[in-house]
Amino acid sequence: MIPQNSPLANYLSHRQDIDAAISRVVQGGQYILGPETAAFEKEFAEYTGVGYAVGTGNGTDALHLALRAIGVGAGDEVITVSHTAVATVAAVEMAGAAPILVDIEVGSYTMDPTQVKKAIGRRTKAILPVHLYGQPADLAPLIRLAEEHGLHLVEDCAQAHGASYHGKKVGSWGHVAAFSFYPTKNLGCLGDGGAVVTNRPDIHKKLIALRQYGWDRYRRSQIQGFNSRLDELQAAVLRVKLTHLDENNEKRVDIARVYDHSIDIAGLELPKPVPQTTHVYHQYVLRCPEPPVRDELISFMRDRHIQTAIHYPVPVHLQAAYARRLERRAPLGTTERAAGTIISLPMFPELSHDDAEKTAFAVRDFFAGKR
Ligand SMILES: Cc1ncc(COP(=O)(O)O)c(C=O)c1O
């Protein structure tokens, strides 16, 4: 079986260094907020091109704390997308705010700025675009809207470590940005992990308190806080993996090129590179003409021993937990059409050229049979 993803393959390709890092932590005796986390925060901030990074327990917490750090709370609204991991929307509610969901653009699968403009209201506090699949959202119009209306821009970078927009890394554009290091991400650890990045010293200071009971340096709780820390083992693993992030992203791009060149079928939409952005292909997502064709393609691939996935099959506003509650100010037609027709092909740095070709040829065979 060709897997859709393989965090194990990524561990195995850096095994010696990761094992040495783990052993160093275990024998060092300090397991929470020690030298590894501090060093990783510094290295990751440098890599992203920001002043500060703060490690958290996971990416959902990173978003939650990012929103709290800019003052989002009860009574506020945050504009985000429905075509995302539930985590994005869950984090807005964890901060006590109401998510306002807007549609995505055809082609990029990211937030449609024209819809954001219509959704801004009296209670809006922040705009939260998601750089989905490794494709940066169109940030320039969102930054303009945020400036015009006095809003914060919060980036969800969980799927886009190392991607850039107009030559600058994602995560360095917003007032604050959140990353996930879930094992399958472009930069993934061996468990849960996340980070918030910012250029603002005041936001950084608040994040340091928020992740640990609202403590000041004397361990006195000055604000309401939480417990969400990146542990030393994960930080040590991430330090190893960060040194390979660019080369691993290049491998993802090479696989995407194999797919681009070998799958050229009328009616099937391939990821379109958006000008002025670098896509880091967390996922390579095809769009079929109709939902039944997509579902048949999944079974066809399974019969060829090729695993595929759907990111995501049910938009957040249609999921049971949200369907009857969330305010919807705009139609979400593009989101709903995407959810029914998309399919994610195998994509991870260690996927061999042969397996990428096998995958592409299987897609071609499927559509040849349909003609
Ligand atoms: C777009 C997006 N946002 C947020 C998250 C949340 O990250 P985590 O799973 O580390 O909480 C994820 C990952 O699942 C994600 O893909």
Coordinates of C-alpha atoms and ligand atoms in Angstrom, one line a residue:
M1 CA 0.0 0.0 0.0
I2 CA 1.3 3.5 -0.9
P3 CA 0.3 5.5 2.2
Q4 CA -1.2 9.0 2.0
N5 CA 1.2 10.2 4.7
S6 CA 4.0 8.7 6.7
P7 CA 5.4 10.4 9.8
L8 CA 7.3 7.1 10.5
A9 CA 9.3 7.5 7.2
N10 CA 10.3 11.0 8.3
Y11 CA 11.5 9.8 11.7
L12 CA 13.5 7.0 10.0
S13 CA 15.2 9.4 7.6
H14 CA 16.5 11.5 10.5
R15 CA 16.6 8.6 13.1
Q16 CA 20.2 8.9 14.4
D17 CA 19.9 12.6 15.1
I18 CA 16.4 12.3 16.6
D19 CA 17.5 9.4 18.9
A20 CA 20.5 11.4 20.0
A21 CA 18.3 14.4 20.8
I22 CA 15.8 12.3 22.8
S23 CA 18.6 10.6 24.7
R24 CA 20.1 14.1 25.6
V25 CA 16.8 15.3 27.0
V26 CA 16.0 12.1 28.9
Q27 CA 19.5 12.1 30.5
G28 CA 19.4 15.9 31.1
G29 CA 16.6 15.5 33.6
Q30 CA 14.7 18.6 32.6
Y31 CA 11.5 17.8 30.8
I32 CA 9.3 20.9 30.7
L33 CA 10.3 24.4 29.6
G34 CA 14.1 23.9 29.7
P35 CA 16.9 24.6 27.3
E36 CA 15.5 22.7 24.3
T37 CA 12.3 24.6 24.2
A38 CA 14.1 27.9 24.6
A39 CA 16.5 27.0 21.8
F40 CA 13.8 25.8 19.5
E41 CA 11.7 29.0 20.1
K42 CA 14.7 31.0 19.1
E43 CA 15.5 28.9 16.1
F44 CA 11.9 28.8 14.9
A45 CA 11.5 32.6 15.3
E46 CA 14.6 33.1 13.2
Y47 CA 13.5 30.7 10.6
T48 CA 10.1 32.3 10.3
G49 CA 11.5 35.8 10.3
V50 CA 9.8 37.1 13.5
G51 CA 10.9 38.4 16.9
Y52 CA 9.4 35.7 19.1
A53 CA 8.1 32.1 19.1
V54 CA 6.3 30.6 22.1
G55 CA 5.9 26.8 22.2
T56 CA 2.5 25.4 23.2
G57 CA 1.0 22.0 23.8
N58 CA -0.6 21.7 20.3
G59 CA -1.7 23.9 17.3
T60 CA -5.3 24.3 18.6
D61 CA -3.9 25.8 21.8
A62 CA -1.5 28.0 19.8
L63 CA -4.5 29.5 18.0
H64 CA -6.5 29.8 21.2
L65 CA -3.7 31.6 23.1
A66 CA -2.9 33.7 20.1
L67 CA -6.5 35.0 20.1
R68 CA -6.4 35.6 23.8
A69 CA -3.1 37.4 23.6
I70 CA -4.6 40.0 21.3
G71 CA -7.5 40.5 23.6
V72 CA -10.2 38.4 21.9
G73 CA -12.9 37.2 24.3
A74 CA -16.6 36.9 25.0
G75 CA -18.8 39.1 22.8
D76 CA -16.2 39.4 20.0
E77 CA -16.4 37.9 16.5
V78 CA -13.6 36.4 14.5
I79 CA -13.9 35.9 10.8
T80 CA -12.5 32.7 9.5
V81 CA -13.2 29.9 7.0
S82 CA -15.4 26.8 7.1
H83 CA -13.1 24.9 4.8
T84 CA -10.5 24.1 7.4
A85 CA -9.7 21.7 10.2
V86 CA -12.4 22.0 12.9
A87 CA -9.5 23.1 15.2
T88 CA -9.5 26.6 13.7
V89 CA -13.1 27.2 14.6
A90 CA -12.8 25.4 17.9
A91 CA -10.0 27.7 18.9
V92 CA -12.2 30.8 18.3
E93 CA -14.8 29.3 20.6
M94 CA -12.2 28.4 23.2
A95 CA -11.3 32.0 23.4
G96 CA -15.0 32.8 24.1
A97 CA -15.6 34.5 20.7
A98 CA -18.1 33.8 17.9
P99 CA -16.7 32.4 14.6
I100 CA -18.1 34.0 11.5
L101 CA -17.5 31.8 8.6
V102 CA -16.8 33.0 5.1
D103 CA -16.3 31.3 1.7
I104 CA -13.0 30.4 0.0
E105 CA -11.7 31.3 -3.4
V106 CA -12.0 28.8 -6.2
G107 CA -8.5 27.4 -7.0
S108 CA -6.5 28.4 -3.9
Y109 CA -9.0 27.0 -1.4
T110 CA -8.2 29.9 0.9
M111 CA -10.2 32.8 2.4
D112 CA -12.0 35.0 -0.1
P113 CA -11.2 38.6 0.8
T114 CA -14.3 40.0 -0.9
Q115 CA -16.4 37.8 1.5
V116 CA -14.5 39.0 4.5
K117 CA -15.3 42.6 3.6
K118 CA -19.0 41.8 3.7
A119 CA -18.7 39.9 7.0
I120 CA -17.0 42.7 9.0
G121 CA -19.4 44.1 11.7
R122 CA -19.4 46.0 14.9
R123 CA -18.2 43.1 17.0
T124 CA -15.4 41.9 14.6
K125 CA -12.1 41.8 16.4
A126 CA -9.9 39.7 14.1
I127 CA -9.5 38.1 10.7
L128 CA -8.2 34.5 10.8
P129 CA -7.1 33.2 7.4
V130 CA -5.8 29.6 7.0
H131 CA -2.9 28.8 4.7
L132 CA -4.5 25.5 3.8
Y133 CA -2.7 22.6 2.1
G134 CA 0.5 24.7 2.2
Q135 CA -0.9 27.4 0.0
P136 CA -0.6 30.9 1.5
A137 CA -3.9 32.8 1.6
D138 CA -4.1 36.1 -0.3
L139 CA -2.9 38.3 2.6
A140 CA -2.5 41.8 1.0
P141 CA -6.3 42.6 0.8
L142 CA -6.8 41.1 4.3
I143 CA -4.1 43.3 5.7
R144 CA -5.7 46.3 4.1
L145 CA -9.1 45.4 5.5
A146 CA -7.6 44.8 9.0
E147 CA -5.9 48.2 8.8
E148 CA -9.1 50.0 7.6
H149 CA -11.3 48.5 10.3
G150 CA -8.7 48.4 13.2
L151 CA -8.7 44.6 13.3
H152 CA -6.1 42.0 14.2
L153 CA -4.8 39.6 11.6
V154 CA -4.1 36.1 13.0
E155 CA -2.6 33.5 10.6
D156 CA -3.3 29.8 10.9
C157 CA -0.1 28.4 9.6
A158 CA -0.7 24.8 10.8
Q159 CA -0.3 23.5 7.2
A160 CA 2.3 25.9 5.8
H161 CA 5.6 25.8 7.7
G162 CA 8.1 27.5 5.4
A163 CA 5.6 28.7 2.8
S164 CA 6.0 32.4 1.7
Y165 CA 3.9 35.2 0.4
H166 CA 5.5 38.0 -1.6
G167 CA 8.9 36.6 -0.6
K168 CA 8.2 36.7 3.2
K169 CA 7.4 33.6 5.3
V170 CA 3.8 33.0 6.4
G171 CA 3.6 33.7 10.1
S172 CA 5.5 36.9 9.8
W173 CA 2.6 38.9 8.2
G174 CA -0.1 38.8 11.0
H175 CA 0.0 40.5 14.4
V176 CA 0.3 36.9 15.6
A177 CA 0.3 33.5 14.0
A178 CA -0.1 29.9 15.1
F179 CA 1.6 26.6 14.0
S180 CA 0.9 23.0 14.7
F181 CA 3.6 20.4 14.9
Y182 CA 1.2 17.4 14.7
P183 CA 3.3 14.5 13.4
T184 CA 2.0 14.6 9.8
K185 CA 2.6 18.4 9.4
N186 CA 5.5 19.7 7.2
L187 CA 7.3 20.3 10.5
G188 CA 6.0 17.6 12.8
C189 CA 7.1 16.2 16.2
L190 CA 6.6 12.8 17.7
G191 CA 3.4 13.7 19.6
D192 CA 1.5 17.0 20.1
G193 CA 3.1 20.4 19.8
G194 CA 2.5 23.9 18.6
A195 CA 3.8 27.4 18.6
V196 CA 2.7 31.0 18.4
V197 CA 4.9 33.6 16.7
T198 CA 4.8 37.4 16.8
N199 CA 6.9 40.5 16.4
R200 CA 5.2 42.3 19.2
P201 CA 6.9 42.2 22.7
D202 CA 3.6 42.9 24.5
I203 CA 1.9 40.0 22.8
H204 CA 5.0 37.8 23.5
K205 CA 4.9 38.7 27.2
K206 CA 1.2 37.9 27.4
L207 CA 1.7 34.5 25.6
I208 CA 4.4 33.5 28.1
A209 CA 1.9 34.1 30.9
L210 CA -1.1 32.6 29.2
R211 CA 0.6 29.2 28.5
Q212 CA 1.3 28.8 32.2
Y213 CA -1.5 29.8 34.6
G214 CA -1.1 33.5 33.9
W215 CA 2.2 33.4 35.9
D216 CA 4.6 36.3 36.1
R217 CA 8.3 35.5 36.7
Y218 CA 7.6 34.9 40.4
R219 CA 5.0 32.3 39.6
R220 CA 2.1 34.5 40.7
S221 CA -1.0 34.4 38.5
Q222 CA -1.6 37.9 37.2
I223 CA -4.1 37.0 34.5
Q224 CA -6.3 34.1 33.8
G225 CA -4.1 31.4 32.2
F226 CA -4.0 27.9 31.0
N227 CA -1.5 25.0 30.9
S228 CA -0.2 24.5 27.4
R229 CA 3.6 24.0 27.0
L230 CA 5.8 22.4 24.4
D231 CA 7.7 19.7 26.2
E232 CA 11.5 19.3 26.0
L233 CA 11.4 16.0 24.2
Q234 CA 9.2 17.4 21.4
A235 CA 11.3 20.6 21.2
A236 CA 14.5 18.5 20.8
V237 CA 12.9 16.5 18.0
L238 CA 11.7 19.7 16.3
R239 CA 15.2 21.2 16.5
V240 CA 16.5 18.3 14.4
K241 CA 13.6 18.4 12.0
L242 CA 13.7 22.2 11.5
T243 CA 17.2 21.9 10.0
H244 CA 15.6 19.6 7.3
L245 CA 12.4 21.6 6.8
D246 CA 13.5 23.4 3.6
E247 CA 14.9 20.3 2.0
N248 CA 11.7 18.3 2.9
N249 CA 9.5 21.1 1.5
E250 CA 11.5 20.9 -1.8
K251 CA 10.9 17.2 -1.9
R252 CA 7.2 17.9 -1.6
V253 CA 7.4 20.4 -4.4
D254 CA 9.2 17.8 -6.6
I255 CA 6.4 15.2 -6.0
A256 CA 3.8 17.9 -6.8
R257 CA 5.7 18.5 -10.2
V258 CA 5.4 14.7 -10.9
Y259 CA 1.7 14.9 -10.3
D260 CA 1.3 18.2 -12.3
H261 CA 3.1 16.7 -15.3
S262 CA 1.6 13.3 -15.3
I263 CA -2.0 14.1 -14.5
D264 CA -3.4 16.4 -17.1
I265 CA -7.0 15.5 -17.6
A266 CA -9.8 17.6 -18.9
G267 CA -12.3 18.3 -16.1
L268 CA -9.9 17.5 -13.3
E269 CA -8.6 20.6 -11.4
L270 CA -5.0 20.5 -10.2
P271 CA -3.6 22.8 -7.6
K272 CA -2.9 26.1 -9.4
P273 CA 0.2 27.9 -8.2
V274 CA -0.9 31.3 -7.0
P275 CA 1.5 34.1 -8.2
Q276 CA 3.9 35.6 -5.7
T277 CA 3.5 32.6 -3.3
T278 CA 5.5 29.5 -2.6
H279 CA 3.2 26.5 -1.9
V280 CA 4.8 23.9 0.3
Y281 CA 2.3 21.1 -0.5
H282 CA 1.2 19.9 2.9
Q283 CA -1.4 18.3 0.7
Y284 CA -1.7 17.8 -3.0
V285 CA -5.5 18.2 -3.7
L286 CA -7.3 17.3 -6.9
R287 CA -10.8 18.4 -7.6
C288 CA -13.1 16.0 -9.5
P289 CA -16.0 17.2 -11.7
E290 CA -18.7 15.7 -9.4
P291 CA -19.0 14.0 -6.0
P292 CA -19.8 10.5 -7.3
V293 CA -16.6 10.6 -9.6
R294 CA -14.5 11.5 -6.5
D295 CA -15.9 8.6 -4.5
E296 CA -15.3 6.2 -7.3
L297 CA -11.8 7.5 -7.7
I298 CA -11.1 6.8 -4.0
S299 CA -12.2 3.2 -4.4
F300 CA -10.3 2.8 -7.6
M301 CA -7.1 4.0 -5.9
R302 CA -7.8 1.7 -2.9
D303 CA -8.0 -1.3 -5.3
R304 CA -4.6 -0.2 -6.7
H305 CA -3.3 -0.1 -3.1
I306 CA -3.0 3.6 -3.0
Q307 CA -4.3 5.4 0.0
T308 CA -6.0 8.8 -0.5
A309 CA -7.8 11.2 1.9
I310 CA -10.3 14.1 2.0
H311 CA -9.3 17.3 3.6
Y312 CA -12.0 18.0 4.6
P313 CA -15.2 15.9 3.8
V314 CA -17.7 18.0 5.9
P315 CA -17.2 21.8 6.2
V316 CA -17.3 23.0 9.8
H317 CA -20.7 24.8 9.4
L318 CA -22.3 21.5 8.4
Q319 CA -20.9 19.4 11.2
A320 CA -23.3 18.3 13.9
A321 CA -21.6 20.3 16.7
Y322 CA -21.9 23.6 14.7
A323 CA -24.7 23.2 12.1
R324 CA -27.5 24.8 14.1
R325 CA -25.5 27.3 16.1
L326 CA -23.1 29.2 13.9
E327 CA -24.1 32.5 12.4
R328 CA -23.6 32.5 8.6
R329 CA -23.6 35.8 6.9
A330 CA -22.7 34.6 3.5
P331 CA -23.4 31.6 1.3
L332 CA -20.6 29.0 1.5
G333 CA -21.2 27.5 -1.9
T334 CA -17.6 27.2 -3.0
T335 CA -16.7 25.5 0.4
E336 CA -19.6 23.1 0.0
R337 CA -18.8 22.2 -3.6
A338 CA -15.1 21.7 -2.7
A339 CA -15.9 19.3 0.2
G340 CA -17.8 17.0 -2.2
T341 CA -15.3 16.9 -4.9
I342 CA -11.7 17.1 -3.5
I343 CA -9.2 14.2 -3.0
S344 CA -5.8 14.4 -1.4
L345 CA -3.1 12.2 -3.1
P346 CA -0.2 10.6 -1.2
M347 CA 2.2 13.5 -0.2
F348 CA 5.2 13.2 2.2
P349 CA 8.9 13.9 1.6
E350 CA 9.9 10.3 1.5
L351 CA 7.4 9.3 -1.1
S352 CA 9.5 7.8 -3.9
H353 CA 9.4 9.1 -7.5
D354 CA 8.2 5.6 -8.6
D355 CA 5.3 5.7 -6.1
A356 CA 4.4 9.2 -7.1
E357 CA 4.3 8.1 -10.8
K358 CA 2.3 5.0 -9.9
T359 CA -0.2 7.2 -8.2
A360 CA -0.4 9.6 -11.1
F361 CA -0.8 6.8 -13.6
A362 CA -3.6 5.3 -11.5
V363 CA -5.5 8.6 -11.6
R364 CA -4.9 8.7 -15.4
D365 CA -6.1 5.1 -15.8
F366 CA -9.3 5.9 -13.9
F367 CA -10.2 8.8 -16.1
A368 CA -9.2 6.9 -19.3
G369 CA -11.8 4.3 -18.3
K370 CA -14.4 7.0 -18.0
R371 CA -14.1 8.3 -21.5
Ligands
LIG1 C1 -5.5 24.2 9.6 C2 -5.3 23.7 11.0 N1 -5.4 24.5 12.1 C3 -5.2 24.0 13.3 C4 -4.8 22.7 13.5 C5 -4.7 22.3 15.0 O1 -3.5 21.7 15.3 P1 -3.3 20.6 16.4 O2 -3.8 19.3 15.8 O3 -1.9 20.5 16.7 O4 -4.1 21.0 17.6 C6 -4.6 21.9 12.5 C7 -4.1 20.5 12.6 O5 -4.8 19.6 12.8 C8 -4.9 22.4 11.1 O6 -4.7 21.6 10.1

